GROMACS .gro file of C-alpha atoms in nm:
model
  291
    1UNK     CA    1   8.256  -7.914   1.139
    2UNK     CA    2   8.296  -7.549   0.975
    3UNK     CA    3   8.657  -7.525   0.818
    4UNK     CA    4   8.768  -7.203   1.061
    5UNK     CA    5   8.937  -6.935   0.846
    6UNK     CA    6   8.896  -6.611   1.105
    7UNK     CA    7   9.012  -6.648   1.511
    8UNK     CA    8   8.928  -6.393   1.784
    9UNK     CA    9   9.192  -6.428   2.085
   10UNK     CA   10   9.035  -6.263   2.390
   11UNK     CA   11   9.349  -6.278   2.667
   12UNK     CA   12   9.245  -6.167   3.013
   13UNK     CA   13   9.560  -5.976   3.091
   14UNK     CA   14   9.509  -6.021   3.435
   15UNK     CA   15   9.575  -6.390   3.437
   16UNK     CA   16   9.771  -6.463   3.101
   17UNK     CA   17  10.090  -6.218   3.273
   18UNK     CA   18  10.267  -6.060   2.971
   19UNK     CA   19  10.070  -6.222   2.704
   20UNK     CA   20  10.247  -6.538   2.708
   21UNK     CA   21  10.001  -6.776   2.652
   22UNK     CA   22   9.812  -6.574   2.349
   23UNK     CA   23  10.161  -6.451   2.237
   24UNK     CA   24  10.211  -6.861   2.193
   25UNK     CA   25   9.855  -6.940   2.042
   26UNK     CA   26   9.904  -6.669   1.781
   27UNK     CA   27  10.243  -6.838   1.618
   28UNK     CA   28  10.046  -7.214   1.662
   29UNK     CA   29   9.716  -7.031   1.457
   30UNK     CA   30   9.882  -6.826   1.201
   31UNK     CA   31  10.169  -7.106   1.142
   32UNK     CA   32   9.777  -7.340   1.048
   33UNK     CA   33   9.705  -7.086   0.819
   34UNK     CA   34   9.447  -6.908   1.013
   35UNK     CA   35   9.364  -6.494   1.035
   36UNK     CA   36   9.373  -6.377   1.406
   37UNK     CA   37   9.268  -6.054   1.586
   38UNK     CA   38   9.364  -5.976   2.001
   39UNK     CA   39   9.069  -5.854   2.170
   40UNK     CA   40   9.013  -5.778   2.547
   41UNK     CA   41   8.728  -5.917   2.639
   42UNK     CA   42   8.678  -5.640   2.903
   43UNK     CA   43   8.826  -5.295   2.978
   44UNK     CA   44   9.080  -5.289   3.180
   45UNK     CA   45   9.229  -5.039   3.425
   46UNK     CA   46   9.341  -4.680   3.335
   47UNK     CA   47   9.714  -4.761   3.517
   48UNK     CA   48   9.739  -5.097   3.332
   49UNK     CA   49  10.011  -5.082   3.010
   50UNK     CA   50   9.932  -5.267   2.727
   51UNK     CA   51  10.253  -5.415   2.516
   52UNK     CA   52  10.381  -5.184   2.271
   53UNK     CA   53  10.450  -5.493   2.030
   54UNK     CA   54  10.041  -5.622   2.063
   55UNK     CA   55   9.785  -5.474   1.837
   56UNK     CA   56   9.444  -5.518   1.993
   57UNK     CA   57   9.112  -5.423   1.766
   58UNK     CA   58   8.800  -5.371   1.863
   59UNK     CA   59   8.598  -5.669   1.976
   60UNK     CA   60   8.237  -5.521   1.805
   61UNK     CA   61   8.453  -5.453   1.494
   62UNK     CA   62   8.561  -5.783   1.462
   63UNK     CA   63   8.253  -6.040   1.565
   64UNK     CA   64   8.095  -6.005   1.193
   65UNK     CA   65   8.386  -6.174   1.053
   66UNK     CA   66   8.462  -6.400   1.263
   67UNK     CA   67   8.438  -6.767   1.310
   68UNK     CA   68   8.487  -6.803   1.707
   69UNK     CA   69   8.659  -6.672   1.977
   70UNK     CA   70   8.942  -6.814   2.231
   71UNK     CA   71   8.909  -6.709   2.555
   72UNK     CA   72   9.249  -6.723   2.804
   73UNK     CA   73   9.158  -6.691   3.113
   74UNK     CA   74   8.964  -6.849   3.416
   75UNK     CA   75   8.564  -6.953   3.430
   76UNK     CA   76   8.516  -6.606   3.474
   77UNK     CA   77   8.645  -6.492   3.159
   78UNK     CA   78   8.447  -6.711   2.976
   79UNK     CA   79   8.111  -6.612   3.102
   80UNK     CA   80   8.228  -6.251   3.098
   81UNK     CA   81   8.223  -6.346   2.665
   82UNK     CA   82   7.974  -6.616   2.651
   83UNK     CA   83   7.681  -6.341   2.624
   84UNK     CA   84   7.812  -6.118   2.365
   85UNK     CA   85   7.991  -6.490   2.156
   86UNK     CA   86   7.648  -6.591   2.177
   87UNK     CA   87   7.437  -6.278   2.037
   88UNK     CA   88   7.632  -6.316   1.740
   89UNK     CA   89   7.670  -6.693   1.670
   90UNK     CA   90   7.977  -6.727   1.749
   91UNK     CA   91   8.113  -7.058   1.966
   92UNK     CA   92   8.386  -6.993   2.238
   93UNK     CA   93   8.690  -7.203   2.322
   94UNK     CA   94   8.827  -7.174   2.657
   95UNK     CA   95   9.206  -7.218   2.745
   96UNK     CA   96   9.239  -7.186   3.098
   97UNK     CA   97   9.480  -6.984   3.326
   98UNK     CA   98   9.308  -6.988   3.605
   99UNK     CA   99   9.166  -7.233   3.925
  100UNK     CA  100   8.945  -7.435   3.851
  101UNK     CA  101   8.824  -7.367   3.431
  102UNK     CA  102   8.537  -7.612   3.441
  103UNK     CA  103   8.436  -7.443   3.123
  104UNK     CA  104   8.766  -7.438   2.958
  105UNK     CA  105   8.833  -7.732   2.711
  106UNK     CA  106   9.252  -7.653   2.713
  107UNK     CA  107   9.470  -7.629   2.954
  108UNK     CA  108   9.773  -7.370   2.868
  109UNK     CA  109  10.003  -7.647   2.794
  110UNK     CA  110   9.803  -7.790   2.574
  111UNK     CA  111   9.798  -7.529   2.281
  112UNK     CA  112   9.941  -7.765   2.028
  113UNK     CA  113   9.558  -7.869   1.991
  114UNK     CA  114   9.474  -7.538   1.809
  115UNK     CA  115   9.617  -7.649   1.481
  116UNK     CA  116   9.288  -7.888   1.471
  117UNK     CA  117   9.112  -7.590   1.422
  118UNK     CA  118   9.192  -7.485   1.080
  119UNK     CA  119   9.078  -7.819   0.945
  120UNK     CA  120   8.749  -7.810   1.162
  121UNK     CA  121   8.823  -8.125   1.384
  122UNK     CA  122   8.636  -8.011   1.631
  123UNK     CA  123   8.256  -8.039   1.809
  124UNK     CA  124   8.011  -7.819   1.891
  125UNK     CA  125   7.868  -7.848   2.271
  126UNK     CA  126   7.560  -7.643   2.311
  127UNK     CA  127   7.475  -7.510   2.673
  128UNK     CA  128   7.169  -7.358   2.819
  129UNK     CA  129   7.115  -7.008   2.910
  130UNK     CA  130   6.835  -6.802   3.130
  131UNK     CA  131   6.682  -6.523   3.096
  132UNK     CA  132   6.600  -6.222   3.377
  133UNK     CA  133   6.385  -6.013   3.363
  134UNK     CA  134   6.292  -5.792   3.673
  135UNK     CA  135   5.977  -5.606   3.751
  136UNK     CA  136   5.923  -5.315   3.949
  137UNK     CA  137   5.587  -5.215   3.937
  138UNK     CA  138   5.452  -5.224   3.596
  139UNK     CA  139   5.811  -5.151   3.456
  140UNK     CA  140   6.100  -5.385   3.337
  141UNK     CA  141   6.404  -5.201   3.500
  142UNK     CA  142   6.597  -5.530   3.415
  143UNK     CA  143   6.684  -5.782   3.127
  144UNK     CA  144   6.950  -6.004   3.056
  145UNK     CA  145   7.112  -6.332   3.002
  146UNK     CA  146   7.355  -6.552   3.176
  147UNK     CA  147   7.523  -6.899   3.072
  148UNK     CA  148   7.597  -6.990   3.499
  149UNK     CA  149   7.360  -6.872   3.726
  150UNK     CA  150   7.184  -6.567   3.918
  151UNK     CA  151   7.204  -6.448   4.268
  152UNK     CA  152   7.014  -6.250   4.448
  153UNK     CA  153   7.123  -6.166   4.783
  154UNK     CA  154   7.169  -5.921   5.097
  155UNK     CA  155   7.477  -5.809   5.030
  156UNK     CA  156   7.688  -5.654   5.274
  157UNK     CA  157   7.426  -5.570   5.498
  158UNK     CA  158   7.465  -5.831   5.766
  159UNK     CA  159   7.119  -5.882   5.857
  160UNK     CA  160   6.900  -6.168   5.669
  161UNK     CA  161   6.694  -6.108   5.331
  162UNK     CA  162   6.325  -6.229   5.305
  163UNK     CA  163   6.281  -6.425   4.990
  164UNK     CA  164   5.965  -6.598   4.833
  165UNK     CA  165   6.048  -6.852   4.540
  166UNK     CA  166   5.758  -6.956   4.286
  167UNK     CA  167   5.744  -7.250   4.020
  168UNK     CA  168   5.492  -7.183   3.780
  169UNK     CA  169   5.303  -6.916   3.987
  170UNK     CA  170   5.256  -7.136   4.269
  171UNK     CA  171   5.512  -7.115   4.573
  172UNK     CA  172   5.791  -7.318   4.640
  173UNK     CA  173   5.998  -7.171   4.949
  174UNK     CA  174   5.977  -6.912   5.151
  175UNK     CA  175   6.244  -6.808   5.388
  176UNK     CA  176   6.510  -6.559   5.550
  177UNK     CA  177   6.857  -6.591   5.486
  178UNK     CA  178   7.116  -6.474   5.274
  179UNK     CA  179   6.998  -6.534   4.939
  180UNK     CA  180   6.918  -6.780   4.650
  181UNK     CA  181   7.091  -6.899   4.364
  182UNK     CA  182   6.877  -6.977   4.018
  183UNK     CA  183   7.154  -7.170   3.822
  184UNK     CA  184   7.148  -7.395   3.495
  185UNK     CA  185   7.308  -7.712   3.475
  186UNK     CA  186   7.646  -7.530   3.358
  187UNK     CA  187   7.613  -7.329   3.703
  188UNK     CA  188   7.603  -7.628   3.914
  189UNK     CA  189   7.940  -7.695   3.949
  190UNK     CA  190   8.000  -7.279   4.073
  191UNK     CA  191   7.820  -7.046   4.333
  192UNK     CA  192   7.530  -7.345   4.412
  193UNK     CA  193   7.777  -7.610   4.491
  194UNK     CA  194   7.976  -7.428   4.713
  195UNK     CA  195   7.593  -7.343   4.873
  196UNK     CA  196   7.515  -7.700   4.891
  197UNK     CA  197   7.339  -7.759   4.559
  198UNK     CA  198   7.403  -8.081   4.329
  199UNK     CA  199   7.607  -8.138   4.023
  200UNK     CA  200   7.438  -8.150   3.694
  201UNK     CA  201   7.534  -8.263   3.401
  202UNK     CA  202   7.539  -7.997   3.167
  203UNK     CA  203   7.323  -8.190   2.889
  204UNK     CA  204   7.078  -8.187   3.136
  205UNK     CA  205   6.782  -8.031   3.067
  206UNK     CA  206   6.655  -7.826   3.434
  207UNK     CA  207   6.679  -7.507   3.638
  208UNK     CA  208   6.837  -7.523   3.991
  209UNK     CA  209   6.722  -7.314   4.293
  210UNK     CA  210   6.951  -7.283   4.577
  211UNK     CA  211   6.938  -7.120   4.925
  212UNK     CA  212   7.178  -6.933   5.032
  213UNK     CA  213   7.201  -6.989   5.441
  214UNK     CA  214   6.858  -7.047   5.497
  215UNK     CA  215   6.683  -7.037   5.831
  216UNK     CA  216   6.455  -7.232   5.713
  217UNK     CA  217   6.539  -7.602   5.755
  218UNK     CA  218   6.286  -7.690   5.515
  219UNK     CA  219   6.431  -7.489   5.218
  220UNK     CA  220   6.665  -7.699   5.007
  221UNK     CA  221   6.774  -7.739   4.634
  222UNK     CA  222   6.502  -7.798   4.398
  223UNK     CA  223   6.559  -7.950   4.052
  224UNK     CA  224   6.263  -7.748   3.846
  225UNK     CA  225   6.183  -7.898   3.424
  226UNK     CA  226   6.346  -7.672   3.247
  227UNK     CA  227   5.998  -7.554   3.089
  228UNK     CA  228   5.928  -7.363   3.460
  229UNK     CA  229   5.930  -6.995   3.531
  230UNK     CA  230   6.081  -6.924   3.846
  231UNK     CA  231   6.011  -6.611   4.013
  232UNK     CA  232   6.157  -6.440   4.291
  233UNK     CA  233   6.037  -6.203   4.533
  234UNK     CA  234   6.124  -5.961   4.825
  235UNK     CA  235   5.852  -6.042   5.066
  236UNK     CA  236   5.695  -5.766   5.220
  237UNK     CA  237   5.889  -5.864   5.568
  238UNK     CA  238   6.203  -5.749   5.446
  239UNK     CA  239   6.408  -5.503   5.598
  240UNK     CA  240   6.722  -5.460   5.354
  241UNK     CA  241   6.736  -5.427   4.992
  242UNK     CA  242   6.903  -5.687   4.768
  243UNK     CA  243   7.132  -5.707   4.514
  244UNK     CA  244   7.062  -5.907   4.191
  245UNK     CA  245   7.379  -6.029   3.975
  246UNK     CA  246   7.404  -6.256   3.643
  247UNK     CA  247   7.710  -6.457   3.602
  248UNK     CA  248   7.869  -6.203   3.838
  249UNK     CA  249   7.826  -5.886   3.654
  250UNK     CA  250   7.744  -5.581   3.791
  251UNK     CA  251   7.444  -5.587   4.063
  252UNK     CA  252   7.092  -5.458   4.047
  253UNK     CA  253   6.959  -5.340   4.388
  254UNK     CA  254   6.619  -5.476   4.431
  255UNK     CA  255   6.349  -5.316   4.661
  256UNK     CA  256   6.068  -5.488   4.822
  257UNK     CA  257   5.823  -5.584   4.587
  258UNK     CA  258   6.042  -5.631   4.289
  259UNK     CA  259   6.015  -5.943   4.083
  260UNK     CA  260   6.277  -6.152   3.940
  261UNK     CA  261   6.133  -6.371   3.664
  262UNK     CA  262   6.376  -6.639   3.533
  263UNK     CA  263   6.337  -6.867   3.290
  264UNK     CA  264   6.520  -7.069   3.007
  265UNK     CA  265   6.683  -6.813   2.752
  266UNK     CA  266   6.615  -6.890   2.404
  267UNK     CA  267   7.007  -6.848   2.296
  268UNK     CA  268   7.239  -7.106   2.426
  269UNK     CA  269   7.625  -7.126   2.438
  270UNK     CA  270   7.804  -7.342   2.233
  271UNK     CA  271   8.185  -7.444   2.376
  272UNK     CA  272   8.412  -7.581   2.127
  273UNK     CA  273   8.540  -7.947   2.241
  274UNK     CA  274   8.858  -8.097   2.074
  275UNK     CA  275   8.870  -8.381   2.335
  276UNK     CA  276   8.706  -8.665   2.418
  277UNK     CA  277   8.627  -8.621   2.795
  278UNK     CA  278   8.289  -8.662   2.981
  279UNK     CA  279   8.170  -8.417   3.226
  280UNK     CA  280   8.293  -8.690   3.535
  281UNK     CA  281   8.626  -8.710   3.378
  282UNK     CA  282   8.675  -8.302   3.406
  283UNK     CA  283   8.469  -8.315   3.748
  284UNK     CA  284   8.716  -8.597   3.888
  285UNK     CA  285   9.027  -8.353   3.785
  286UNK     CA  286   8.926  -8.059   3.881
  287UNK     CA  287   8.800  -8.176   4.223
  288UNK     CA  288   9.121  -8.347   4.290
  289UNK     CA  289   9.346  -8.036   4.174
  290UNK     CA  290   9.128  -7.836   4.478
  291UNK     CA  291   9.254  -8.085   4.747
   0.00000   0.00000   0.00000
């Protein structure tokens, strides 16, 4: 692979407490001869202090010349990064500090495995993306992309949401409950397992719509081609708004009527691997570790 010459470390301070793990991964990548910047990957609160010692730049200022960015974090932090990594061609490489990192290819005591970096031993794993795209009307009041999944569902409002699911234009659920999750194969192992949705592998090729709660005992998972449109709608029925969210961002309120059309996103992710693992060997660890 590409020699890397130029590192972006995106720390979330949250989880990596003092900087110790990027404080660490900046001595193993400069000692290999690499150039690194600190970035947060997202703003952080007005009362939080930033270490006098750390220089952070500016994470817009420094995608051009960079050759890929290593996120410290949790899954979270990752997908927080994955859509602006991916708008400018740049891979990601996770080192996880949090729960569960089913994303992240290091664990934080395994940073010795940077230094394969500078000579480019290292693989390129490309994920899918979707794209959403919501209609009010005649208008687009909504577009963007997301590397795990989105949700669209009733919030805190404690009565159901009315939902109708299409394939293609032609219906494939309809029911009350308290939402649906449209996730790609990445997803499946977040938000739509925990709601009763499959594992996929994430070379898999296919979109995944899950209920959330349904009252409906005839709604369950589907497994659409990958080449579908899936569209969602609040049915005229409904009594509440919804809430729209992409990877967990911040969430759209959707009135009745408004469409959500999802489909596969031209861009994809690509993850940096340095290790030989299949997706059953991280699955098998990462289950266990939850026990």
């Amino acid at each position: 692979m590409k020699r890397v010459k130029k590192v972006i470390l995106a720390p979330n301070p949250y989880r990596d407490k003092d900087f110790h793990t990027v404080r660490d991964a900046v001595k193993i990548l400069q000692h290999s001869g690499l150039e690194t910047r600190l970035c947060l990957p997202f703003e952080v609160d007005r009362n939080f202090t930033l270490p006098r010692d750390l220089r952070f730049s500016r994470l817009e200022r420094e995608l051009p010349t960079a050759d890929l960015i290593v996120c410290f974090g949790g899954d979270g932090t990752i997908l927080h990064m994955s859509k602006t990594a991916t708008r400018a061609g740049i891979p990601i490489l996770g080192v996880n500090i949090g729960t569960m990192g089913f994303m992240a290819e290091l664990e934080n005591t395994e940073l010795e495995q940077l230094k394969r970096l500078a000579a480019g031993d290292y693989t390129l794993d490309s994920r899918m993306m979707l794209d959403i795209t919501v209609h009010r009307d005649r208008n687009i009041i909504y577009h963007d992309i997301c590397l795990n999944d989105v949700v669209i569902t009733k919030g805190a409002v404690a009565r159901i949401v009315h939902l109708a699911v299409q394939c293609d234009g032609i219906q494939a659920m309809e029911f009350g409950g308290d939402g649906v999750i449209v996730a790609t194969p990445t997803g499946s192992t977040a938000y739509s397992l925990s709601a009763g949705g499959p594992m996929v592998e994430p070379e898999a090729n296919g979109i995944l719509v899950t209920p959330i709660c349904a009252h409906d005992v005839a709604s369950r998972c589907i497994v659409a081609s990958d080449k579908r449109v899936i569209t969602v709608e609040l049915t005229q029925n409904a009594r509440r708004n919804a809430y729209l969210s992409a990877d967990g961002g911040k969430a759209l309120r959707m009135e009745m009527g408004d469409q959500a059309i999802i489909k596969k996103s031209a861009l994809e992710t690509r993850l940096i691997r340095l290790k030989d693992r299949s997706f059953y060997d991280v699955v098998n660890v990462k289950i266990r570790n939850c026990r």
